[in-house]
Amino acid sequence: MGWWRGDQETAAVSAPPPRNTGYEQDSDGESDLLPAAHGGDVRAAHLLGRHFAQRGDRSAARHWWERAAAGGNMDSAYNLGVWHEKHGSLAEAVRWYELAAGPGDAEAAVNLATLLLEQRGDLPAARRWFEKAARAGSRAAARRLALICEDADEVKTAGEWHRRAALDGDLASAHDLGFLAYAAGEEDEALRWWETAARGGHAPAAYHLGLFLQANQDPEGAAAFYRLAARSEHPGAASQLGGIALSRGDLRTARAWFERAAHTGRVYDQRTAGFVCVEMGDPRAAGHWFGRAAAGGDADAAFNLGLLLIAEHDDLRGGQHWFRQAARAGHRRAAAELASLLSAAGLPDEVETWLPDPPGPAWDRAAEPELVARAELTAAAVARRGGTPLPVGDLTEILGTWDLVTRPLRDRTDVTAWLAGQSGLSPNAIEHLGSVRAALLRPGGAPWPTLAEVAHALATVRELRARLGPR
């Protein structure tokens, strides 16, 4: 609905409604208010402005609110700020909001700060007004101020404003406090704030609390919060619940959860839904999900779609197409199957391009659930405020490979020296890998790794697997 009755053009404009505070129950009509307003009655002038606004007469509304504001009515000054934000000039909107905010109107201060930040890019001025509003009790201002402080890397101050907003009921700030605590290594605080937000109905907080509990080897607690998040259609929670059902052998439930997540476009869940459909003897549905994942660039889904086309439909051409797609993305088994098909088709020259040196190996092992959860939490923490996203699969591969290659080691007093000695890699490369791993598993001891540091660690773990045998 528009700001003014019948005003369709303003329906999509993001600006606050005019204020009637203190007069909502007043039933005076135009004929009663006009004589009083003409006689200098400020209250009557404000009410006339409201009356004309409700009738869609912008000009008359502005006129009477200006009369009332000139007489000291700050609700009218606020309404004029709104009026100019929608129909007038930015400069006039700022002027009227400043007039209302000056004596301490928190709502006007928030609107003023928002205009200054989003329309003028004046961060220092916006911050001053947000702080004025926050100190006057505005929860919205406290949250905006917290985010500004986070972006300025003022983490302690950001936490104080998030805490003020969260204690006033802001679930998003409670969720953010959980991440600030997690990044600082304060896991009890992270648990507290994520649980506060989750129980208030904040689905991402419920999901991240589930990951946190999973990372701390509490699968039952994790499942409870995944279910809470799934009630709000959180796709990650649906995926996690699918994995739990699959680990218990409940294919029907697993399929339902994975398909629910897959419908949101998550490639991993599309591929996994395909695998579950294969296990349930539904090749048509399996082909659908493998196809969607393969179209999204998933090499393993492309490989399995190729296998399915050959096994179910004797479609060698289709199988060859998808094997080639997967092989180009580094899928070794797809390269081998493609070479076999090409050889049978009498194309030895192309066979040679795949057999001698197929692209490097991909990580296709299932890591421990707690390691996957740590990888997801790190990726979410880094990406929160516009950080460069870290691929969850790469983080999982780093954690999973270290776990895999160090399993034979009984004495862990000097893992770096043992790995360097066994693999022939430089101790510096192993030490760097260990520092990245520690940052993922024990937040707070060091900054989150950068994308370049993750790439360097990833190259090291792949070389470790190549030299130590497990692939």
Coordinates of C-alpha atoms in Angstrom, one line a residue:
M1 CA 0.0 0.0 0.0
G2 CA 1.3 3.5 -0.9
W3 CA 2.3 6.2 1.5
W4 CA -0.7 8.2 0.4
R5 CA -4.1 6.8 -0.3
G6 CA -4.3 5.8 -3.9
D7 CA -0.7 6.6 -4.5
Q8 CA 0.6 3.6 -6.4
E9 CA 4.0 5.1 -7.4
T10 CA 5.2 5.3 -3.8
A11 CA 4.2 1.8 -2.9
A12 CA 7.6 0.4 -3.8
V13 CA 9.6 3.3 -2.2
S14 CA 11.6 2.3 0.9
A15 CA 10.8 5.1 3.2
P16 CA 9.0 5.3 6.6
P17 CA 5.3 6.2 6.9
P18 CA 4.3 9.5 8.4
R19 CA 3.8 9.8 12.1
N20 CA 0.5 10.4 13.9
T21 CA 1.9 9.8 17.4
G22 CA -0.4 11.1 20.1
Y23 CA -3.3 11.8 17.8
E24 CA -4.4 8.5 16.4
Q25 CA -7.7 8.5 18.4
D26 CA -8.6 12.1 17.5
S27 CA -11.8 12.2 15.5
D28 CA -11.9 15.9 14.6
G29 CA -12.8 16.5 11.0
E30 CA -11.6 19.1 8.5
S31 CA -14.4 21.6 9.3
D32 CA -13.5 21.5 13.0
L33 CA -9.7 21.7 12.5
L34 CA -9.5 24.4 9.9
P35 CA -10.6 27.4 12.1
A36 CA -8.3 26.3 14.9
A37 CA -5.3 25.7 12.6
H38 CA -5.8 29.1 10.9
G39 CA -5.9 30.6 14.4
G40 CA -2.4 29.1 15.2
D41 CA -3.4 25.9 16.9
V42 CA -0.3 23.7 16.3
R43 CA -2.0 20.5 17.2
A44 CA -4.9 21.2 14.8
A45 CA -2.4 22.0 12.0
H46 CA -0.6 18.7 12.6
L47 CA -3.9 16.8 12.4
L48 CA -4.9 18.6 9.2
G49 CA -1.7 17.5 7.7
R50 CA -2.5 13.9 8.6
H51 CA -6.1 14.4 7.3
F52 CA -4.9 15.6 3.9
A53 CA -2.2 12.9 3.7
Q54 CA -4.9 10.3 4.2
R55 CA -6.9 11.8 1.4
G56 CA -3.8 11.8 -0.9
D57 CA -3.5 15.6 -1.1
R58 CA 0.3 15.9 -0.7
S59 CA 0.5 19.6 -1.2
A60 CA -2.0 20.4 1.5
A61 CA -0.4 17.9 3.9
R62 CA 2.9 19.5 3.4
H63 CA 1.5 23.0 4.0
W64 CA -0.1 22.2 7.3
W65 CA 2.8 20.1 8.6
E66 CA 5.1 23.1 7.8
R67 CA 2.7 25.3 9.8
A68 CA 2.8 22.9 12.7
A69 CA 6.6 22.4 12.6
A70 CA 7.1 26.1 12.6
G71 CA 5.1 26.1 15.8
G72 CA 7.4 23.5 17.4
N73 CA 5.6 20.2 16.6
M74 CA 8.4 17.7 16.0
D75 CA 6.1 15.0 14.8
S76 CA 5.2 17.3 11.9
A77 CA 8.9 18.0 11.3
Y78 CA 9.5 14.2 11.2
N79 CA 6.6 13.8 8.7
L80 CA 8.1 16.5 6.5
G81 CA 11.3 14.6 6.4
V82 CA 9.4 11.6 5.2
W83 CA 7.5 13.8 2.7
H84 CA 10.7 15.1 1.1
E85 CA 12.3 11.7 1.2
K86 CA 9.5 10.5 -1.1
H87 CA 8.4 13.5 -3.0
G88 CA 10.9 16.3 -2.5
S89 CA 14.6 16.8 -2.3
L90 CA 17.2 15.0 -0.3
A91 CA 18.5 18.3 1.2
E92 CA 15.0 19.2 2.5
A93 CA 14.5 15.7 3.9
V94 CA 17.8 16.0 5.8
R95 CA 16.9 19.5 7.0
W96 CA 13.5 18.4 8.5
Y97 CA 14.9 15.1 10.0
E98 CA 17.7 17.2 11.6
L99 CA 15.1 19.5 13.1
A100 CA 13.2 16.6 14.6
A101 CA 16.3 14.6 15.6
G102 CA 18.0 17.5 17.3
P103 CA 15.9 17.5 20.5
G104 CA 16.3 13.7 20.8
D105 CA 13.8 12.0 18.4
A106 CA 15.5 8.6 17.9
E107 CA 13.4 7.6 14.9
A108 CA 14.2 10.8 13.1
A109 CA 17.9 10.3 13.9
V110 CA 17.8 6.8 12.4
N111 CA 16.1 8.1 9.2
L112 CA 18.5 10.9 9.0
A113 CA 21.5 8.6 9.5
T114 CA 20.2 6.2 6.9
L115 CA 19.8 9.0 4.3
L116 CA 23.3 10.4 5.0
L117 CA 24.8 6.9 4.7
E118 CA 22.9 5.5 1.8
Q119 CA 22.3 8.6 -0.3
R120 CA 25.2 10.9 0.5
G121 CA 27.8 8.3 1.6
D122 CA 28.6 10.5 4.6
L123 CA 29.7 7.7 7.0
P124 CA 31.1 10.0 9.8
A125 CA 27.8 12.0 10.0
A126 CA 25.7 8.9 9.7
R127 CA 27.6 7.3 12.5
R128 CA 27.1 10.3 14.8
W129 CA 23.3 10.2 14.3
F130 CA 23.1 6.4 14.6
E131 CA 24.9 6.7 17.9
K132 CA 22.6 9.5 19.1
A133 CA 19.6 7.3 18.2
A134 CA 21.1 4.2 19.8
R135 CA 21.9 6.0 23.0
A136 CA 18.2 7.2 23.0
G137 CA 17.1 3.6 22.9
S138 CA 16.8 2.7 19.2
R139 CA 17.5 -1.0 18.7
A140 CA 17.7 -0.5 14.9
A141 CA 20.3 2.2 15.4
A142 CA 22.4 0.1 17.7
R143 CA 22.4 -2.7 15.1
R144 CA 23.4 -0.4 12.3
L145 CA 26.1 1.1 14.4
A146 CA 27.4 -2.4 15.3
L147 CA 27.7 -3.2 11.6
I148 CA 29.5 0.1 10.9
C149 CA 32.0 -0.7 13.7
E150 CA 32.5 -4.2 12.3
D151 CA 33.3 -2.8 8.9
A152 CA 35.8 -0.5 10.5
D153 CA 37.4 -3.5 12.3
E154 CA 36.4 -2.1 15.7
V155 CA 35.4 -5.5 16.9
K156 CA 35.1 -4.7 20.6
T157 CA 32.9 -1.6 20.0
A158 CA 30.8 -3.6 17.5
G159 CA 30.2 -6.3 20.1
E160 CA 29.0 -3.7 22.6
W161 CA 26.4 -2.3 20.2
H162 CA 25.4 -5.8 19.0
R163 CA 24.9 -6.8 22.6
R164 CA 22.7 -3.7 23.3
A165 CA 20.6 -4.6 20.3
A166 CA 20.5 -8.3 21.1
L167 CA 19.4 -7.6 24.7
D168 CA 16.6 -5.5 23.3
G169 CA 15.4 -8.4 21.2
D170 CA 17.3 -8.1 17.9
L171 CA 17.9 -11.7 16.8
A172 CA 20.2 -10.8 13.9
S173 CA 22.6 -9.1 16.4
A174 CA 22.4 -12.1 18.7
H175 CA 23.4 -14.2 15.7
D176 CA 26.3 -11.8 14.9
L177 CA 27.5 -11.9 18.5
G178 CA 27.7 -15.7 18.2
F179 CA 30.1 -15.3 15.2
L180 CA 32.2 -12.6 17.0
A181 CA 32.6 -14.8 20.0
Y182 CA 33.4 -17.9 17.8
A183 CA 36.0 -15.9 15.9
A184 CA 37.6 -14.9 19.2
G185 CA 37.7 -18.5 20.5
E186 CA 35.0 -17.8 23.1
E187 CA 32.9 -20.9 22.4
D188 CA 30.6 -20.6 25.5
E189 CA 29.6 -17.1 24.4
A190 CA 29.0 -18.3 20.8
L191 CA 26.8 -21.0 22.1
R192 CA 24.9 -18.6 24.3
W193 CA 24.1 -16.1 21.6
W194 CA 23.4 -18.6 18.8
E195 CA 21.0 -20.4 21.1
T196 CA 19.3 -17.1 22.1
A197 CA 18.7 -16.2 18.4
A198 CA 17.8 -19.8 17.5
R199 CA 15.1 -20.1 20.1
G200 CA 13.7 -16.7 19.0
G201 CA 13.1 -18.1 15.5
H202 CA 16.3 -17.1 13.7
A203 CA 16.9 -20.0 11.3
P204 CA 20.6 -19.2 10.4
A205 CA 21.5 -19.1 14.1
A206 CA 19.8 -22.5 14.6
Y207 CA 21.7 -23.9 11.7
H208 CA 25.1 -22.5 12.8
L209 CA 24.4 -23.7 16.4
G210 CA 23.8 -27.1 14.8
L211 CA 27.1 -27.0 13.1
F212 CA 28.8 -25.8 16.3
L213 CA 27.4 -28.8 18.2
Q214 CA 28.3 -31.2 15.5
A215 CA 31.9 -29.8 15.5
N216 CA 31.9 -30.5 19.2
Q217 CA 30.7 -34.1 18.7
D218 CA 27.1 -33.6 19.9
P219 CA 25.2 -35.1 17.0
E220 CA 21.9 -35.3 18.9
G221 CA 22.0 -31.7 19.9
A222 CA 23.0 -30.7 16.4
A223 CA 20.1 -32.6 14.9
A224 CA 17.6 -30.8 17.2
F225 CA 18.8 -27.4 16.0
Y226 CA 18.9 -28.5 12.3
R227 CA 15.3 -29.5 12.6
L228 CA 14.5 -26.1 14.2
A229 CA 16.2 -24.3 11.2
A230 CA 14.5 -26.7 8.7
R231 CA 11.1 -25.5 9.9
S232 CA 12.0 -22.1 8.4
E233 CA 13.1 -23.8 5.1
H234 CA 16.8 -23.5 5.7
P235 CA 18.4 -25.5 2.9
G236 CA 21.6 -26.3 4.7
A237 CA 19.7 -27.7 7.6
A238 CA 17.7 -29.9 5.3
S239 CA 20.9 -31.2 3.8
Q240 CA 22.4 -32.0 7.2
L241 CA 19.2 -33.8 8.2
G242 CA 19.4 -35.8 4.9
G243 CA 23.0 -36.8 5.9
I244 CA 21.8 -37.9 9.3
A245 CA 19.0 -40.1 7.8
L246 CA 21.4 -41.5 5.3
S247 CA 23.9 -42.5 8.0
R248 CA 21.0 -44.5 9.7
G249 CA 20.0 -46.2 6.4
D250 CA 16.7 -44.4 6.2
L251 CA 16.7 -43.8 2.4
R252 CA 13.2 -42.5 2.1
T253 CA 13.7 -39.8 4.8
A254 CA 17.1 -39.0 3.4
R255 CA 15.7 -38.5 -0.1
A256 CA 13.0 -36.2 1.1
W257 CA 15.5 -34.0 2.9
F258 CA 18.1 -33.9 0.1
E259 CA 15.5 -33.2 -2.5
R260 CA 14.2 -30.3 -0.3
A261 CA 17.7 -28.8 -0.3
A262 CA 18.3 -29.7 -3.9
H263 CA 15.3 -27.7 -5.0
T264 CA 17.0 -24.5 -3.8
G265 CA 19.8 -25.1 -6.3
R266 CA 22.5 -26.6 -4.0
V267 CA 24.6 -28.7 -6.3
Y268 CA 25.9 -31.0 -3.6
D269 CA 22.4 -31.9 -2.5
Q270 CA 21.3 -32.5 -6.1
R271 CA 24.2 -34.9 -6.6
T272 CA 23.5 -36.7 -3.3
A273 CA 19.8 -36.9 -4.1
G274 CA 20.8 -38.6 -7.3
F275 CA 22.8 -41.2 -5.4
V276 CA 20.0 -41.9 -3.0
C277 CA 17.6 -42.3 -5.9
V278 CA 20.0 -44.9 -7.4
E279 CA 20.0 -46.8 -4.1
M280 CA 16.2 -46.7 -4.1
G281 CA 15.9 -48.1 -7.6
D282 CA 14.6 -44.9 -9.2
P283 CA 16.9 -44.2 -12.2
R284 CA 14.7 -41.6 -13.7
A285 CA 14.8 -39.4 -10.6
A286 CA 18.5 -40.1 -10.3
G287 CA 19.1 -38.9 -13.8
H288 CA 17.1 -35.7 -13.1
W289 CA 19.2 -34.8 -10.1
F290 CA 22.6 -35.9 -11.6
G291 CA 21.7 -33.8 -14.7
R292 CA 20.9 -30.7 -12.6
A293 CA 24.1 -31.0 -10.6
A294 CA 26.2 -31.7 -13.7
A295 CA 24.7 -28.7 -15.5
G296 CA 25.9 -26.7 -12.4
G297 CA 29.5 -27.9 -13.0
D298 CA 29.7 -30.9 -10.6
A299 CA 32.2 -33.4 -12.1
D300 CA 31.1 -36.3 -10.0
A301 CA 27.5 -35.8 -11.0
A302 CA 28.5 -35.7 -14.6
F303 CA 30.5 -38.9 -14.3
N304 CA 27.5 -40.7 -12.6
L305 CA 25.1 -39.3 -15.2
G306 CA 27.3 -40.9 -17.9
L307 CA 27.3 -44.2 -16.1
L308 CA 23.5 -44.0 -15.6
L309 CA 22.9 -43.3 -19.3
I310 CA 25.0 -46.2 -20.4
A311 CA 23.6 -48.7 -17.8
E312 CA 19.9 -47.7 -18.1
H313 CA 19.6 -46.6 -21.8
D314 CA 22.6 -48.0 -23.5
D315 CA 23.4 -44.4 -24.5
L316 CA 27.1 -44.5 -25.3
R317 CA 27.1 -41.1 -27.0
G318 CA 25.5 -39.5 -23.9
G319 CA 27.8 -41.3 -21.6
Q320 CA 30.8 -40.2 -23.6
H321 CA 29.6 -36.6 -23.4
W322 CA 29.3 -36.5 -19.7
F323 CA 32.5 -38.5 -19.1
R324 CA 34.3 -35.9 -21.1
Q325 CA 32.8 -33.0 -19.1
A326 CA 33.8 -34.7 -15.8
A327 CA 37.3 -35.6 -17.1
R328 CA 37.9 -32.0 -18.1
A329 CA 37.1 -31.0 -14.5
G330 CA 39.8 -33.5 -13.2
H331 CA 37.7 -36.6 -12.5
R332 CA 40.1 -39.5 -13.0
R333 CA 37.6 -42.3 -13.2
A334 CA 35.7 -40.4 -15.8
A335 CA 38.9 -40.0 -17.8
A336 CA 39.5 -43.7 -17.6
E337 CA 36.0 -44.6 -18.7
L338 CA 36.2 -42.1 -21.5
A339 CA 39.4 -43.6 -22.7
S340 CA 37.8 -47.0 -22.7
L341 CA 34.8 -45.8 -24.7
L342 CA 37.0 -44.0 -27.2
S343 CA 39.2 -47.0 -27.6
A344 CA 36.2 -49.2 -28.3
A345 CA 35.0 -46.6 -30.8
G346 CA 38.3 -46.8 -32.7
L347 CA 39.6 -43.3 -31.7
P348 CA 43.1 -44.1 -30.5
D349 CA 44.4 -40.5 -30.9
E350 CA 41.9 -39.1 -28.5
V351 CA 42.5 -42.0 -26.1
E352 CA 46.1 -40.8 -25.7
T353 CA 45.0 -37.4 -24.6
W354 CA 43.2 -38.9 -21.6
L355 CA 45.2 -41.9 -20.5
P356 CA 48.8 -40.7 -20.0
D357 CA 48.2 -37.7 -17.8
P358 CA 44.7 -37.1 -16.7
P359 CA 44.0 -34.0 -14.6
G360 CA 45.0 -34.2 -11.0
P361 CA 43.0 -36.1 -8.4
A362 CA 40.0 -34.6 -6.6
W363 CA 39.2 -35.1 -3.0
D364 CA 36.3 -37.6 -2.9
R365 CA 36.5 -39.0 0.6
A366 CA 34.0 -38.4 3.3
A367 CA 35.6 -36.4 6.1
E368 CA 34.5 -36.7 9.7
P369 CA 31.3 -34.8 10.4
E370 CA 33.0 -32.6 13.0
L371 CA 35.6 -31.5 10.4
V372 CA 33.0 -30.7 7.8
A373 CA 31.2 -28.6 10.4
R374 CA 34.3 -26.7 11.3
A375 CA 34.9 -26.0 7.6
E376 CA 31.4 -24.6 7.2
L377 CA 31.6 -22.4 10.3
T378 CA 34.9 -20.9 9.1
A379 CA 33.5 -20.2 5.6
A380 CA 30.4 -18.6 7.1
A381 CA 32.4 -16.5 9.6
V382 CA 34.8 -15.2 6.8
A383 CA 31.9 -14.4 4.4
R384 CA 29.7 -12.6 6.9
R385 CA 30.6 -9.0 6.3
G386 CA 31.6 -9.2 2.6
G387 CA 34.8 -11.1 3.1
T388 CA 36.3 -13.2 0.3
P389 CA 34.4 -16.6 0.5
L390 CA 36.5 -19.6 1.3
P391 CA 35.3 -22.8 -0.5
V392 CA 34.0 -25.2 2.1
G393 CA 35.1 -28.2 0.0
D394 CA 38.7 -26.9 0.0
L395 CA 38.7 -26.4 3.8
T396 CA 37.2 -29.8 4.3
E397 CA 39.9 -31.3 2.0
I398 CA 42.6 -29.7 4.1
L399 CA 41.2 -30.9 7.4
G400 CA 40.3 -34.4 6.0
T401 CA 43.7 -34.9 4.4
W402 CA 45.6 -34.1 7.5
D403 CA 43.4 -36.5 9.5
L404 CA 44.0 -39.1 6.8
V405 CA 47.7 -38.9 6.4
T406 CA 48.5 -38.7 10.2
R407 CA 46.4 -41.7 11.2
P408 CA 49.4 -44.0 11.3
L409 CA 51.3 -41.7 13.6
R410 CA 51.2 -42.8 17.3
D411 CA 53.5 -40.2 18.8
R412 CA 52.2 -36.7 17.8
T413 CA 54.8 -34.7 19.6
D414 CA 56.3 -33.5 16.2
V415 CA 53.8 -34.1 13.5
T416 CA 55.5 -31.5 11.2
A417 CA 58.9 -33.3 11.3
W418 CA 57.2 -36.7 10.7
L419 CA 55.2 -35.5 7.7
A420 CA 58.2 -33.7 6.2
G421 CA 60.3 -36.8 6.6
Q422 CA 57.7 -39.2 5.2
S423 CA 56.7 -37.0 2.2
G424 CA 59.9 -35.2 1.4
L425 CA 58.1 -31.9 1.4
S426 CA 59.7 -28.9 3.1
P427 CA 59.1 -28.4 6.8
N428 CA 58.0 -24.8 6.0
A429 CA 55.2 -26.1 3.8
I430 CA 54.0 -28.5 6.4
E431 CA 54.2 -25.8 9.1
H432 CA 52.1 -23.5 7.0
L433 CA 49.6 -26.3 6.5
G434 CA 49.5 -26.9 10.2
S435 CA 48.9 -23.2 11.0
V436 CA 45.9 -23.1 8.5
R437 CA 44.5 -26.3 10.1
A438 CA 44.9 -24.9 13.6
A439 CA 43.0 -21.7 12.6
L440 CA 40.1 -23.7 11.3
L441 CA 39.9 -26.1 14.3
R442 CA 40.8 -23.6 17.1
P443 CA 39.4 -20.1 16.2
G444 CA 40.8 -17.2 18.1
G445 CA 44.4 -18.1 18.1
A446 CA 45.2 -16.5 14.7
P447 CA 43.3 -14.6 12.0
W448 CA 41.2 -16.6 9.6
P449 CA 43.3 -17.8 6.6
T450 CA 43.1 -15.9 3.4
L451 CA 42.1 -17.4 0.1
A452 CA 45.8 -17.4 -1.0
E453 CA 46.8 -19.2 2.2
V454 CA 44.0 -21.8 1.7
A455 CA 45.2 -22.3 -1.9
H456 CA 48.8 -22.8 -0.7
A457 CA 47.7 -25.3 2.0
L458 CA 45.5 -27.1 -0.6
A459 CA 48.5 -27.6 -2.9
T460 CA 50.4 -29.1 0.1
V461 CA 47.7 -31.6 1.1
R462 CA 47.4 -32.7 -2.5
E463 CA 51.1 -33.3 -2.7
L464 CA 51.0 -35.1 0.6
R465 CA 48.3 -37.5 -0.7
A466 CA 50.3 -38.0 -3.9
R467 CA 53.5 -38.9 -2.1
L468 CA 52.1 -40.8 0.9
G469 CA 49.7 -42.9 -1.1
P470 CA 46.1 -42.3 0.1
R471 CA 43.9 -40.7 -2.5

